[in-house]
Amino acid sequence: MNYIVPLSVKLNDGRFMPTLGLGTSASTKVAKGKVEEAIQIAVDVGYRHIDSAYIYLNEEEVGRAIRKKIANGTVRREDIFYTSKVWSTFFHPELVQMCLERSLKKLQLSYVDLYLIHLPVSLKPGEDILPKDTHGKIIFDTVDLCSTWEAMEKCKDAGLAKSIGVSNFNRRQLEKILNKPGLKYKPVCNQVECHLYHNQSKLLEFCKSKDIVLTAYGALGSDPAKEWRKKNSPVFLEDPVLNAVAEKHGRTPAQVALRYQLQRGLVVLAKSFSEKRIKENFQAFDFHLAPEDMKTLDGLNRNMRYFEHAEFANHPDYPFLDEY
């Protein structure tokens, strides 16, 4: 078995994506300055992949951190792989590039390396992130995701996004894009919740068969303070089986959880605002898990999600939460 995990993976458009990235999604209780600080620490440690989104409302801080590390000579712009996402209120084709341009203005960058459709659910256009009616119900919209994808392709052609992909798509929704007449560019990746308690094995197999990289968010679980996190969920980093494997290798449970995903061929996002953990997480490249370790960890799967989107439950595309 090949234990070597590459530092980057080749995408289906020929570009390269670092296999370990820093996630920046945070609860509203986390000060925006912590995000900026964490990115600077991460770049110094060796991270070159930074993941954010329009809806995270932190792209000013993200951009400032990246520009500081460029200005002091730590990295060049081309060394950084930055991901952003178009939010659901911008899915009409004429609005997609507007959302990207807003992100670029906040970032003060001229392009993003990867631009994703954030969710396969469209919402009423406007300035509200979650538009609601007088009864507090979310106002959905009807937009053909294939037309949204065509607008994504135009963003790539314009040089505003080097690569394009999707997030939170299931197999059916991916196939809708892949089978679209006149498809110009395939999605390079699908970013989904993926961890030891929800290992997405069938979706991973499907994506590999289509040369689409599966990117894992929530790879270390999720911050209980996050608004969309299920409450009272078990913390898999405390799982005794995981901890036994970690003890065997003299590693932290988080390092083993990340290494498990890397050896499965995923790109992994690890979110932390702690300097100690940011450094520890990057050491997931420094050891390997034997086949019996991988099999043991496979056995922890429960098809259990940390993220719930109850507000979207009445949407016809709510099955985007289905694994496959």
PDB file of C-alpha atoms in Angstrom:
ATOM      1  CA  MET A   1       0.000   0.000   0.000  1.00  0.00           C
ATOM      2  CA  ASN A   2       1.263   3.482  -0.911  1.00  0.00           C
ATOM      3  CA  TYR A   3       1.380   5.527   2.288  1.00  0.00           C
ATOM      4  CA  ILE A   4       2.730   8.682   0.647  1.00  0.00           C
ATOM      5  CA  VAL A   5       0.198  11.515   0.715  1.00  0.00           C
ATOM      6  CA  PRO A   6       0.970  14.282  -1.783  1.00  0.00           C
ATOM      7  CA  LEU A   7       1.018  17.894  -0.642  1.00  0.00           C
ATOM      8  CA  SER A   8      -1.207  18.735  -3.614  1.00  0.00           C
ATOM      9  CA  VAL A   9      -3.552  16.944  -5.981  1.00  0.00           C
ATOM     10  CA  LYS A  10      -4.007  17.559  -9.708  1.00  0.00           C
ATOM     11  CA  LEU A  11      -7.499  18.752 -10.604  1.00  0.00           C
ATOM     12  CA  ASN A  12      -9.326  17.748 -13.775  1.00  0.00           C
ATOM     13  CA  ASP A  13      -8.571  21.182 -15.299  1.00  0.00           C
ATOM     14  CA  GLY A  14      -4.809  20.654 -14.874  1.00  0.00           C
ATOM     15  CA  ARG A  15      -4.326  22.942 -11.871  1.00  0.00           C
ATOM     16  CA  PHE A  16      -3.065  21.784  -8.453  1.00  0.00           C
ATOM     17  CA  MET A  17      -4.875  22.021  -5.115  1.00  0.00           C
ATOM     18  CA  PRO A  18      -3.087  21.587  -1.751  1.00  0.00           C
ATOM     19  CA  THR A  19      -4.458  18.527   0.030  1.00  0.00           C
ATOM     20  CA  LEU A  20      -4.634  20.154   3.476  1.00  0.00           C
ATOM     21  CA  GLY A  21      -6.347  23.493   3.879  1.00  0.00           C
ATOM     22  CA  LEU A  22      -7.322  25.879   6.640  1.00  0.00           C
ATOM     23  CA  GLY A  23     -11.069  26.304   7.076  1.00  0.00           C
ATOM     24  CA  THR A  24     -12.251  29.731   8.224  1.00  0.00           C
ATOM     25  CA  SER A  25     -15.955  29.237   8.941  1.00  0.00           C
ATOM     26  CA  ALA A  26     -16.612  30.368  12.506  1.00  0.00           C
ATOM     27  CA  SER A  27     -19.511  31.033  14.837  1.00  0.00           C
ATOM     28  CA  THR A  28     -20.526  34.649  15.329  1.00  0.00           C
ATOM     29  CA  LYS A  29     -18.934  34.448  18.792  1.00  0.00           C
ATOM     30  CA  VAL A  30     -15.446  34.230  17.277  1.00  0.00           C
ATOM     31  CA  ALA A  31     -13.834  37.638  16.789  1.00  0.00           C
ATOM     32  CA  LYS A  32     -13.042  38.384  13.138  1.00  0.00           C
ATOM     33  CA  GLY A  33      -9.474  39.259  14.142  1.00  0.00           C
ATOM     34  CA  LYS A  34      -8.942  35.631  15.210  1.00  0.00           C
ATOM     35  CA  VAL A  35      -9.474  34.530  11.605  1.00  0.00           C
ATOM     36  CA  GLU A  36      -6.865  36.987  10.336  1.00  0.00           C
ATOM     37  CA  GLU A  37      -4.405  35.883  13.010  1.00  0.00           C
ATOM     38  CA  ALA A  38      -5.007  32.165  12.348  1.00  0.00           C
ATOM     39  CA  ILE A  39      -4.346  32.541   8.614  1.00  0.00           C
ATOM     40  CA  GLN A  40      -1.043  34.296   9.204  1.00  0.00           C
ATOM     41  CA  ILE A  41       0.034  31.570  11.632  1.00  0.00           C
ATOM     42  CA  ALA A  42      -1.072  28.869   9.179  1.00  0.00           C
ATOM     43  CA  VAL A  43       0.866  30.355   6.265  1.00  0.00           C
ATOM     44  CA  ASP A  44       3.986  30.537   8.450  1.00  0.00           C
ATOM     45  CA  VAL A  45       3.480  26.862   9.388  1.00  0.00           C
ATOM     46  CA  GLY A  46       3.200  25.825   5.723  1.00  0.00           C
ATOM     47  CA  TYR A  47      -0.500  25.896   4.811  1.00  0.00           C
ATOM     48  CA  ARG A  48      -1.089  27.169   1.300  1.00  0.00           C
ATOM     49  CA  HIS A  49      -4.813  26.411   0.963  1.00  0.00           C
ATOM     50  CA  ILE A  50      -7.306  28.806   2.589  1.00  0.00           C
ATOM     51  CA  ASP A  51     -11.056  28.166   2.405  1.00  0.00           C
ATOM     52  CA  SER A  52     -13.723  30.808   2.961  1.00  0.00           C
ATOM     53  CA  ALA A  53     -17.033  31.950   1.435  1.00  0.00           C
ATOM     54  CA  TYR A  54     -19.206  34.998   0.833  1.00  0.00           C
ATOM     55  CA  ILE A  55     -21.538  33.881   3.628  1.00  0.00           C
ATOM     56  CA  TYR A  56     -18.736  33.602   6.209  1.00  0.00           C
ATOM     57  CA  LEU A  57     -18.586  37.412   6.313  1.00  0.00           C
ATOM     58  CA  ASN A  58     -14.840  37.386   6.971  1.00  0.00           C
ATOM     59  CA  GLU A  59     -13.279  37.892   3.545  1.00  0.00           C
ATOM     60  CA  GLU A  60     -11.919  41.332   4.460  1.00  0.00           C
ATOM     61  CA  GLU A  61      -9.896  39.721   7.264  1.00  0.00           C
ATOM     62  CA  VAL A  62      -8.918  36.744   5.092  1.00  0.00           C
ATOM     63  CA  GLY A  63      -7.691  39.022   2.312  1.00  0.00           C
ATOM     64  CA  ARG A  64      -5.768  41.225   4.724  1.00  0.00           C
ATOM     65  CA  ALA A  65      -3.973  38.203   6.201  1.00  0.00           C
ATOM     66  CA  ILE A  66      -3.022  36.854   2.765  1.00  0.00           C
ATOM     67  CA  ARG A  67      -1.804  40.247   1.579  1.00  0.00           C
ATOM     68  CA  LYS A  68       0.302  40.701   4.729  1.00  0.00           C
ATOM     69  CA  LYS A  69       2.090  37.397   4.113  1.00  0.00           C
ATOM     70  CA  ILE A  70       2.678  38.386   0.472  1.00  0.00           C
ATOM     71  CA  ALA A  71       3.937  41.824   1.482  1.00  0.00           C
ATOM     72  CA  ASN A  72       6.494  40.459   3.954  1.00  0.00           C
ATOM     73  CA  GLY A  73       7.823  37.972   1.399  1.00  0.00           C
ATOM     74  CA  THR A  74       6.576  34.770   3.074  1.00  0.00           C
ATOM     75  CA  VAL A  75       4.616  33.763  -0.042  1.00  0.00           C
ATOM     76  CA  ARG A  76       3.703  34.972  -3.496  1.00  0.00           C
ATOM     77  CA  ARG A  77       0.082  35.232  -4.587  1.00  0.00           C
ATOM     78  CA  GLU A  78       0.527  32.194  -6.844  1.00  0.00           C
ATOM     79  CA  ASP A  79       1.626  30.127  -3.823  1.00  0.00           C
ATOM     80  CA  ILE A  80      -1.760  30.565  -2.141  1.00  0.00           C
ATOM     81  CA  PHE A  81      -4.792  28.505  -3.140  1.00  0.00           C
ATOM     82  CA  TYR A  82      -7.841  30.483  -2.079  1.00  0.00           C
ATOM     83  CA  THR A  83     -11.404  29.136  -2.243  1.00  0.00           C
ATOM     84  CA  SER A  84     -14.606  31.171  -2.075  1.00  0.00           C
ATOM     85  CA  LYS A  85     -18.251  30.283  -2.735  1.00  0.00           C
ATOM     86  CA  VAL A  86     -21.232  31.901  -4.414  1.00  0.00           C
ATOM     87  CA  TRP A  87     -24.136  32.166  -1.972  1.00  0.00           C
ATOM     88  CA  SER A  88     -27.664  30.964  -2.725  1.00  0.00           C
ATOM     89  CA  THR A  89     -29.152  34.465  -3.173  1.00  0.00           C
ATOM     90  CA  PHE A  90     -26.872  34.967  -6.201  1.00  0.00           C
ATOM     91  CA  PHE A  91     -27.787  31.868  -8.238  1.00  0.00           C
ATOM     92  CA  HIS A  92     -29.482  33.734 -11.092  1.00  0.00           C
ATOM     93  CA  PRO A  93     -26.892  33.680 -13.911  1.00  0.00           C
ATOM     94  CA  GLU A  94     -26.621  37.474 -14.043  1.00  0.00           C
ATOM     95  CA  LEU A  95     -25.798  37.618 -10.305  1.00  0.00           C
ATOM     96  CA  VAL A  96     -23.077  34.956 -10.023  1.00  0.00           C
ATOM     97  CA  GLN A  97     -20.210  37.153 -11.176  1.00  0.00           C
ATOM     98  CA  MET A  98     -21.516  40.019  -9.029  1.00  0.00           C
ATOM     99  CA  CYS A  99     -21.131  37.835  -5.927  1.00  0.00           C
ATOM    100  CA  LEU A 100     -17.601  36.879  -6.942  1.00  0.00           C
ATOM    101  CA  GLU A 101     -16.687  40.500  -7.630  1.00  0.00           C
ATOM    102  CA  ARG A 102     -17.969  41.471  -4.176  1.00  0.00           C
ATOM    103  CA  SER A 103     -15.748  38.811  -2.626  1.00  0.00           C
ATOM    104  CA  LEU A 104     -12.748  39.963  -4.653  1.00  0.00           C
ATOM    105  CA  LYS A 105     -13.340  43.562  -3.570  1.00  0.00           C
ATOM    106  CA  LYS A 106     -13.396  42.502   0.085  1.00  0.00           C
ATOM    107  CA  LEU A 107     -10.309  40.356  -0.406  1.00  0.00           C
ATOM    108  CA  GLN A 108      -8.544  42.996  -2.523  1.00  0.00           C
ATOM    109  CA  LEU A 109      -7.406  40.182  -4.799  1.00  0.00           C
ATOM    110  CA  SER A 110      -7.783  39.926  -8.567  1.00  0.00           C
ATOM    111  CA  TYR A 111      -8.894  36.271  -8.670  1.00  0.00           C
ATOM    112  CA  VAL A 112      -9.806  33.275  -6.535  1.00  0.00           C
ATOM    113  CA  ASP A 113      -8.222  29.901  -7.164  1.00  0.00           C
ATOM    114  CA  LEU A 114     -11.463  27.990  -6.700  1.00  0.00           C
ATOM    115  CA  TYR A 115     -15.078  29.164  -6.788  1.00  0.00           C
ATOM    116  CA  LEU A 116     -17.858  26.854  -5.620  1.00  0.00           C
ATOM    117  CA  ILE A 117     -21.648  26.783  -5.726  1.00  0.00           C
ATOM    118  CA  HIS A 118     -22.163  26.775  -1.946  1.00  0.00           C
ATOM    119  CA  LEU A 119     -25.437  24.809  -1.771  1.00  0.00           C
ATOM    120  CA  PRO A 120     -27.736  23.280  -4.392  1.00  0.00           C
ATOM    121  CA  VAL A 121     -30.603  25.415  -3.018  1.00  0.00           C
ATOM    122  CA  SER A 122     -31.489  28.848  -4.383  1.00  0.00           C
ATOM    123  CA  LEU A 123     -32.899  31.667  -2.249  1.00  0.00           C
ATOM    124  CA  LYS A 124     -34.690  34.896  -3.102  1.00  0.00           C
ATOM    125  CA  PRO A 125     -32.158  37.420  -4.468  1.00  0.00           C
ATOM    126  CA  GLY A 126     -31.391  40.429  -2.314  1.00  0.00           C
ATOM    127  CA  GLU A 127     -29.114  41.673   0.429  1.00  0.00           C
ATOM    128  CA  ASP A 128     -30.447  39.327   3.126  1.00  0.00           C
ATOM    129  CA  ILE A 129     -28.287  36.227   3.562  1.00  0.00           C
ATOM    130  CA  LEU A 130     -31.369  34.258   4.634  1.00  0.00           C
ATOM    131  CA  PRO A 131     -34.427  36.031   3.189  1.00  0.00           C
ATOM    132  CA  LYS A 132     -37.544  35.307   5.268  1.00  0.00           C
ATOM    133  CA  ASP A 133     -41.241  36.075   4.990  1.00  0.00           C
ATOM    134  CA  THR A 134     -43.420  37.667   7.682  1.00  0.00           C
ATOM    135  CA  HIS A 135     -43.813  34.248   9.330  1.00  0.00           C
ATOM    136  CA  GLY A 136     -40.054  33.746   9.606  1.00  0.00           C
ATOM    137  CA  LYS A 137     -39.955  31.127   6.847  1.00  0.00           C
ATOM    138  CA  ILE A 138     -37.079  31.154   4.367  1.00  0.00           C
ATOM    139  CA  ILE A 139     -38.038  32.415   0.912  1.00  0.00           C
ATOM    140  CA  PHE A 140     -36.744  29.994  -1.703  1.00  0.00           C
ATOM    141  CA  ASP A 141     -36.263  30.724  -5.378  1.00  0.00           C
ATOM    142  CA  THR A 142     -36.391  28.547  -8.468  1.00  0.00           C
ATOM    143  CA  VAL A 143     -33.204  28.624 -10.510  1.00  0.00           C
ATOM    144  CA  ASP A 144     -31.903  25.912 -12.813  1.00  0.00           C
ATOM    145  CA  LEU A 145     -28.492  25.019 -11.354  1.00  0.00           C
ATOM    146  CA  CYS A 146     -27.279  24.300 -14.880  1.00  0.00           C
ATOM    147  CA  SER A 147     -27.737  27.980 -15.734  1.00  0.00           C
ATOM    148  CA  THR A 148     -25.888  28.893 -12.528  1.00  0.00           C
ATOM    149  CA  TRP A 149     -23.090  26.563 -13.620  1.00  0.00           C
ATOM    150  CA  GLU A 150     -22.876  28.261 -17.023  1.00  0.00           C
ATOM    151  CA  ALA A 151     -22.337  31.560 -15.188  1.00  0.00           C
ATOM    152  CA  MET A 152     -19.598  29.868 -13.135  1.00  0.00           C
ATOM    153  CA  GLU A 153     -17.940  28.813 -16.399  1.00  0.00           C
ATOM    154  CA  LYS A 154     -17.991  32.456 -17.532  1.00  0.00           C
ATOM    155  CA  CYS A 155     -16.245  33.468 -14.291  1.00  0.00           C
ATOM    156  CA  LYS A 156     -13.496  30.997 -15.156  1.00  0.00           C
ATOM    157  CA  ASP A 157     -13.256  32.260 -18.722  1.00  0.00           C
ATOM    158  CA  ALA A 158     -12.984  35.831 -17.394  1.00  0.00           C
ATOM    159  CA  GLY A 159     -10.025  34.808 -15.216  1.00  0.00           C
ATOM    160  CA  LEU A 160     -11.834  35.757 -11.994  1.00  0.00           C
ATOM    161  CA  ALA A 161     -11.819  32.111 -10.848  1.00  0.00           C
ATOM    162  CA  LYS A 162      -9.039  29.753 -11.905  1.00  0.00           C
ATOM    163  CA  SER A 163     -11.100  26.622 -11.157  1.00  0.00           C
ATOM    164  CA  ILE A 164     -14.792  26.014 -10.428  1.00  0.00           C
ATOM    165  CA  GLY A 165     -16.665  23.373  -8.464  1.00  0.00           C
ATOM    166  CA  VAL A 166     -19.571  22.672  -6.143  1.00  0.00           C
ATOM    167  CA  SER A 167     -20.299  22.107  -2.469  1.00  0.00           C
ATOM    168  CA  ASN A 168     -22.896  19.987  -0.633  1.00  0.00           C
ATOM    169  CA  PHE A 169     -23.996  18.242  -3.843  1.00  0.00           C
ATOM    170  CA  ASN A 170     -25.148  14.631  -3.845  1.00  0.00           C
ATOM    171  CA  ARG A 171     -24.660  12.237  -6.739  1.00  0.00           C
ATOM    172  CA  ARG A 172     -27.915  13.176  -8.470  1.00  0.00           C
ATOM    173  CA  GLN A 173     -27.099  16.874  -8.384  1.00  0.00           C
ATOM    174  CA  LEU A 174     -23.548  16.286  -9.603  1.00  0.00           C
ATOM    175  CA  GLU A 175     -24.848  14.193 -12.499  1.00  0.00           C
ATOM    176  CA  LYS A 176     -27.210  17.004 -13.474  1.00  0.00           C
ATOM    177  CA  ILE A 177     -24.179  19.249 -14.055  1.00  0.00           C
ATOM    178  CA  LEU A 178     -22.040  16.514 -15.626  1.00  0.00           C
ATOM    179  CA  ASN A 179     -24.816  15.582 -18.090  1.00  0.00           C
ATOM    180  CA  LYS A 180     -25.656  19.172 -19.008  1.00  0.00           C
ATOM    181  CA  PRO A 181     -25.719  19.701 -22.799  1.00  0.00           C
ATOM    182  CA  GLY A 182     -22.824  21.914 -23.852  1.00  0.00           C
ATOM    183  CA  LEU A 183     -20.897  21.456 -20.607  1.00  0.00           C
ATOM    184  CA  LYS A 184     -17.645  23.399 -20.958  1.00  0.00           C
ATOM    185  CA  TYR A 185     -15.939  22.629 -17.639  1.00  0.00           C
ATOM    186  CA  LYS A 186     -16.568  19.783 -15.207  1.00  0.00           C
ATOM    187  CA  PRO A 187     -16.634  20.639 -11.501  1.00  0.00           C
ATOM    188  CA  VAL A 188     -13.108  20.059 -10.186  1.00  0.00           C
ATOM    189  CA  CYS A 189     -14.334  19.251  -6.685  1.00  0.00           C
ATOM    190  CA  ASN A 190     -17.317  18.706  -4.427  1.00  0.00           C
ATOM    191  CA  GLN A 191     -16.876  20.032  -0.885  1.00  0.00           C
ATOM    192  CA  VAL A 192     -19.017  18.157   1.652  1.00  0.00           C
ATOM    193  CA  GLU A 193     -19.230  17.346   5.339  1.00  0.00           C
ATOM    194  CA  CYS A 194     -17.000  14.303   5.786  1.00  0.00           C
ATOM    195  CA  HIS A 195     -15.454  12.835   8.933  1.00  0.00           C
ATOM    196  CA  LEU A 196     -15.056   9.575  10.826  1.00  0.00           C
ATOM    197  CA  TYR A 197     -18.733   9.465  11.797  1.00  0.00           C
ATOM    198  CA  HIS A 198     -19.855  10.299   8.245  1.00  0.00           C
ATOM    199  CA  ASN A 199     -17.202   9.047   5.850  1.00  0.00           C
ATOM    200  CA  GLN A 200     -19.120   9.542   2.574  1.00  0.00           C
ATOM    201  CA  SER A 201     -17.654   6.334   1.119  1.00  0.00           C
ATOM    202  CA  LYS A 202     -20.155   5.985  -1.753  1.00  0.00           C
ATOM    203  CA  LEU A 203     -19.931   9.636  -2.759  1.00  0.00           C
ATOM    204  CA  LEU A 204     -16.127   9.436  -2.604  1.00  0.00           C
ATOM    205  CA  GLU A 205     -16.151   6.426  -4.929  1.00  0.00           C
ATOM    206  CA  PHE A 206     -18.474   8.202  -7.366  1.00  0.00           C
ATOM    207  CA  CYS A 207     -16.406  11.397  -7.395  1.00  0.00           C
ATOM    208  CA  LYS A 208     -13.194   9.458  -7.992  1.00  0.00           C
ATOM    209  CA  SER A 209     -14.861   7.712 -10.946  1.00  0.00           C
ATOM    210  CA  LYS A 210     -15.600  11.136 -12.471  1.00  0.00           C
ATOM    211  CA  ASP A 211     -12.179  12.653 -11.674  1.00  0.00           C
ATOM    212  CA  ILE A 212     -13.769  15.047  -9.169  1.00  0.00           C
ATOM    213  CA  VAL A 213     -11.905  15.693  -5.927  1.00  0.00           C
ATOM    214  CA  LEU A 214     -13.939  15.265  -2.749  1.00  0.00           C
ATOM    215  CA  THR A 215     -13.051  17.940  -0.188  1.00  0.00           C
ATOM    216  CA  ALA A 216     -13.925  17.304   3.456  1.00  0.00           C
ATOM    217  CA  TYR A 217     -15.212  20.025   5.733  1.00  0.00           C
ATOM    218  CA  GLY A 218     -16.071  19.293   9.349  1.00  0.00           C
ATOM    219  CA  ALA A 219     -13.166  16.823   9.235  1.00  0.00           C
ATOM    220  CA  LEU A 220     -12.525  17.377  12.956  1.00  0.00           C
ATOM    221  CA  GLY A 221     -16.174  17.622  13.908  1.00  0.00           C
ATOM    222  CA  SER A 222     -17.685  21.040  14.412  1.00  0.00           C
ATOM    223  CA  ASP A 223     -17.673  23.900  16.892  1.00  0.00           C
ATOM    224  CA  PRO A 224     -20.725  23.411  19.181  1.00  0.00           C
ATOM    225  CA  ALA A 225     -21.232  27.198  19.132  1.00  0.00           C
ATOM    226  CA  LYS A 226     -21.957  27.204  15.395  1.00  0.00           C
ATOM    227  CA  GLU A 227     -25.515  28.180  14.601  1.00  0.00           C
ATOM    228  CA  TRP A 228     -26.145  25.294  12.181  1.00  0.00           C
ATOM    229  CA  ARG A 229     -24.585  22.549  14.281  1.00  0.00           C
ATOM    230  CA  LYS A 230     -26.768  19.832  15.778  1.00  0.00           C
ATOM    231  CA  LYS A 231     -26.820  20.220  19.533  1.00  0.00           C
ATOM    232  CA  ASN A 232     -25.715  17.436  21.903  1.00  0.00           C
ATOM    233  CA  SER A 233     -23.969  15.472  19.151  1.00  0.00           C
ATOM    234  CA  PRO A 234     -21.229  13.034  20.223  1.00  0.00           C
ATOM    235  CA  VAL A 235     -17.691  14.380  19.834  1.00  0.00           C
ATOM    236  CA  PHE A 236     -15.874  11.880  17.645  1.00  0.00           C
ATOM    237  CA  LEU A 237     -12.445  13.194  18.702  1.00  0.00           C
ATOM    238  CA  GLU A 238     -13.273  11.641  22.101  1.00  0.00           C
ATOM    239  CA  ASP A 239     -14.140   8.271  20.544  1.00  0.00           C
ATOM    240  CA  PRO A 240     -12.194   5.532  22.391  1.00  0.00           C
ATOM    241  CA  VAL A 241     -11.398   3.642  19.170  1.00  0.00           C
ATOM    242  CA  LEU A 242      -9.920   6.746  17.542  1.00  0.00           C
ATOM    243  CA  ASN A 243      -7.999   7.553  20.696  1.00  0.00           C
ATOM    244  CA  ALA A 244      -6.570   4.027  20.828  1.00  0.00           C
ATOM    245  CA  VAL A 245      -5.259   4.384  17.253  1.00  0.00           C
ATOM    246  CA  ALA A 246      -3.845   7.812  18.132  1.00  0.00           C
ATOM    247  CA  GLU A 247      -2.106   6.436  21.217  1.00  0.00           C
ATOM    248  CA  LYS A 248      -0.646   3.590  19.169  1.00  0.00           C
ATOM    249  CA  HIS A 249       1.000   6.119  16.825  1.00  0.00           C
ATOM    250  CA  GLY A 250       1.887   8.685  19.477  1.00  0.00           C
ATOM    251  CA  ARG A 251      -0.352  11.218  17.731  1.00  0.00           C
ATOM    252  CA  THR A 252      -3.347  13.381  18.600  1.00  0.00           C
ATOM    253  CA  PRO A 253      -6.838  12.145  17.671  1.00  0.00           C
ATOM    254  CA  ALA A 254      -7.137  15.154  15.326  1.00  0.00           C
ATOM    255  CA  GLN A 255      -3.937  14.209  13.493  1.00  0.00           C
ATOM    256  CA  VAL A 256      -5.216  10.665  12.988  1.00  0.00           C
ATOM    257  CA  ALA A 257      -8.635  11.915  11.813  1.00  0.00           C
ATOM    258  CA  LEU A 258      -6.942  14.138   9.218  1.00  0.00           C
ATOM    259  CA  ARG A 259      -4.452  11.477   8.138  1.00  0.00           C
ATOM    260  CA  TYR A 260      -7.315   9.006   7.643  1.00  0.00           C
ATOM    261  CA  GLN A 261      -8.966  11.335   5.140  1.00  0.00           C
ATOM    262  CA  LEU A 262      -5.710  12.178   3.365  1.00  0.00           C
ATOM    263  CA  GLN A 263      -4.912   8.495   2.846  1.00  0.00           C
ATOM    264  CA  ARG A 264      -8.411   7.984   1.384  1.00  0.00           C
ATOM    265  CA  GLY A 265      -7.534  10.530  -1.290  1.00  0.00           C
ATOM    266  CA  LEU A 266      -9.567  13.481  -0.047  1.00  0.00           C
ATOM    267  CA  VAL A 267      -8.579  17.111   0.240  1.00  0.00           C
ATOM    268  CA  VAL A 268      -9.133  18.045   3.876  1.00  0.00           C
ATOM    269  CA  LEU A 269     -10.012  21.311   5.589  1.00  0.00           C
ATOM    270  CA  ALA A 270      -8.901  21.646   9.206  1.00  0.00           C
ATOM    271  CA  LYS A 271     -10.293  24.616  11.093  1.00  0.00           C
ATOM    272  CA  SER A 272      -8.567  25.927  14.201  1.00  0.00           C
ATOM    273  CA  PHE A 273      -7.793  29.316  15.690  1.00  0.00           C
ATOM    274  CA  SER A 274      -5.223  27.881  18.115  1.00  0.00           C
ATOM    275  CA  GLU A 275      -1.549  28.213  17.117  1.00  0.00           C
ATOM    276  CA  LYS A 276      -0.730  24.911  18.829  1.00  0.00           C
ATOM    277  CA  ARG A 277      -3.443  23.004  16.958  1.00  0.00           C
ATOM    278  CA  ILE A 278      -2.748  24.675  13.635  1.00  0.00           C
ATOM    279  CA  LYS A 279       0.822  23.398  13.925  1.00  0.00           C
ATOM    280  CA  GLU A 280      -0.250  19.942  15.139  1.00  0.00           C
ATOM    281  CA  ASN A 281      -2.766  19.505  12.322  1.00  0.00           C
ATOM    282  CA  PHE A 282      -0.129  20.208   9.684  1.00  0.00           C
ATOM    283  CA  GLN A 283       1.879  17.264  11.040  1.00  0.00           C
ATOM    284  CA  ALA A 284      -0.708  14.893   9.559  1.00  0.00           C
ATOM    285  CA  PHE A 285       1.804  14.410   6.723  1.00  0.00           C
ATOM    286  CA  ASP A 286       4.496  13.077   9.077  1.00  0.00           C
ATOM    287  CA  PHE A 287       3.207   9.527   9.734  1.00  0.00           C
ATOM    288  CA  HIS A 288       1.067   6.852   8.135  1.00  0.00           C
ATOM    289  CA  LEU A 289      -1.809   4.583   9.091  1.00  0.00           C
ATOM    290  CA  ALA A 290      -1.509   0.883   8.308  1.00  0.00           C
ATOM    291  CA  PRO A 291      -4.318  -0.939   6.437  1.00  0.00           C
ATOM    292  CA  GLU A 292      -5.632  -2.376   9.715  1.00  0.00           C
ATOM    293  CA  ASP A 293      -5.797   1.145  11.185  1.00  0.00           C
ATOM    294  CA  MET A 294      -7.744   2.375   8.176  1.00  0.00           C
ATOM    295  CA  LYS A 295     -10.147  -0.558   8.435  1.00  0.00           C
ATOM    296  CA  THR A 296     -10.667   0.111  12.147  1.00  0.00           C
ATOM    297  CA  LEU A 297     -11.407   3.773  11.460  1.00  0.00           C
ATOM    298  CA  ASP A 298     -13.746   2.875   8.569  1.00  0.00           C
ATOM    299  CA  GLY A 299     -15.763   0.978  11.164  1.00  0.00           C
ATOM    300  CA  LEU A 300     -16.557   4.174  13.070  1.00  0.00           C
ATOM    301  CA  ASN A 301     -18.889   5.442  10.340  1.00  0.00           C
ATOM    302  CA  ARG A 302     -22.441   6.174  11.549  1.00  0.00           C
ATOM    303  CA  ASN A 303     -23.694   8.305   8.628  1.00  0.00           C
ATOM    304  CA  MET A 304     -24.113  11.023  11.259  1.00  0.00           C
ATOM    305  CA  ARG A 305     -23.935  14.692  10.352  1.00  0.00           C
ATOM    306  CA  TYR A 306     -22.970  17.546  12.630  1.00  0.00           C
ATOM    307  CA  PHE A 307     -24.515  20.157  10.384  1.00  0.00           C
ATOM    308  CA  GLU A 308     -28.282  20.399  10.069  1.00  0.00           C
ATOM    309  CA  HIS A 309     -30.149  22.713   7.737  1.00  0.00           C
ATOM    310  CA  ALA A 310     -33.621  22.416   9.217  1.00  0.00           C
ATOM    311  CA  GLU A 311     -34.658  25.704   7.627  1.00  0.00           C
ATOM    312  CA  PHE A 312     -34.249  24.079   4.207  1.00  0.00           C
ATOM    313  CA  ALA A 313     -36.309  20.982   5.069  1.00  0.00           C
ATOM    314  CA  ASN A 314     -39.238  21.959   2.822  1.00  0.00           C
ATOM    315  CA  HIS A 315     -37.099  22.587  -0.232  1.00  0.00           C
ATOM    316  CA  PRO A 316     -37.392  20.032  -3.072  1.00  0.00           C
ATOM    317  CA  ASP A 317     -33.593  19.754  -3.177  1.00  0.00           C
ATOM    318  CA  TYR A 318     -33.321  19.102   0.556  1.00  0.00           C
ATOM    319  CA  PRO A 319     -31.975  15.613  -0.312  1.00  0.00           C
ATOM    320  CA  PHE A 320     -28.679  17.420  -0.946  1.00  0.00           C
ATOM    321  CA  LEU A 321     -27.996  16.194   2.578  1.00  0.00           C
ATOM    322  CA  ASP A 322     -28.305  12.597   1.414  1.00  0.00           C
ATOM    323  CA  GLU A 323     -24.980  10.848   1.044  1.00  0.00           C
ATOM    324  CA  TYR A 324     -25.605   9.413  -2.363  1.00  0.00           C
TER     325      TYR A 324
END
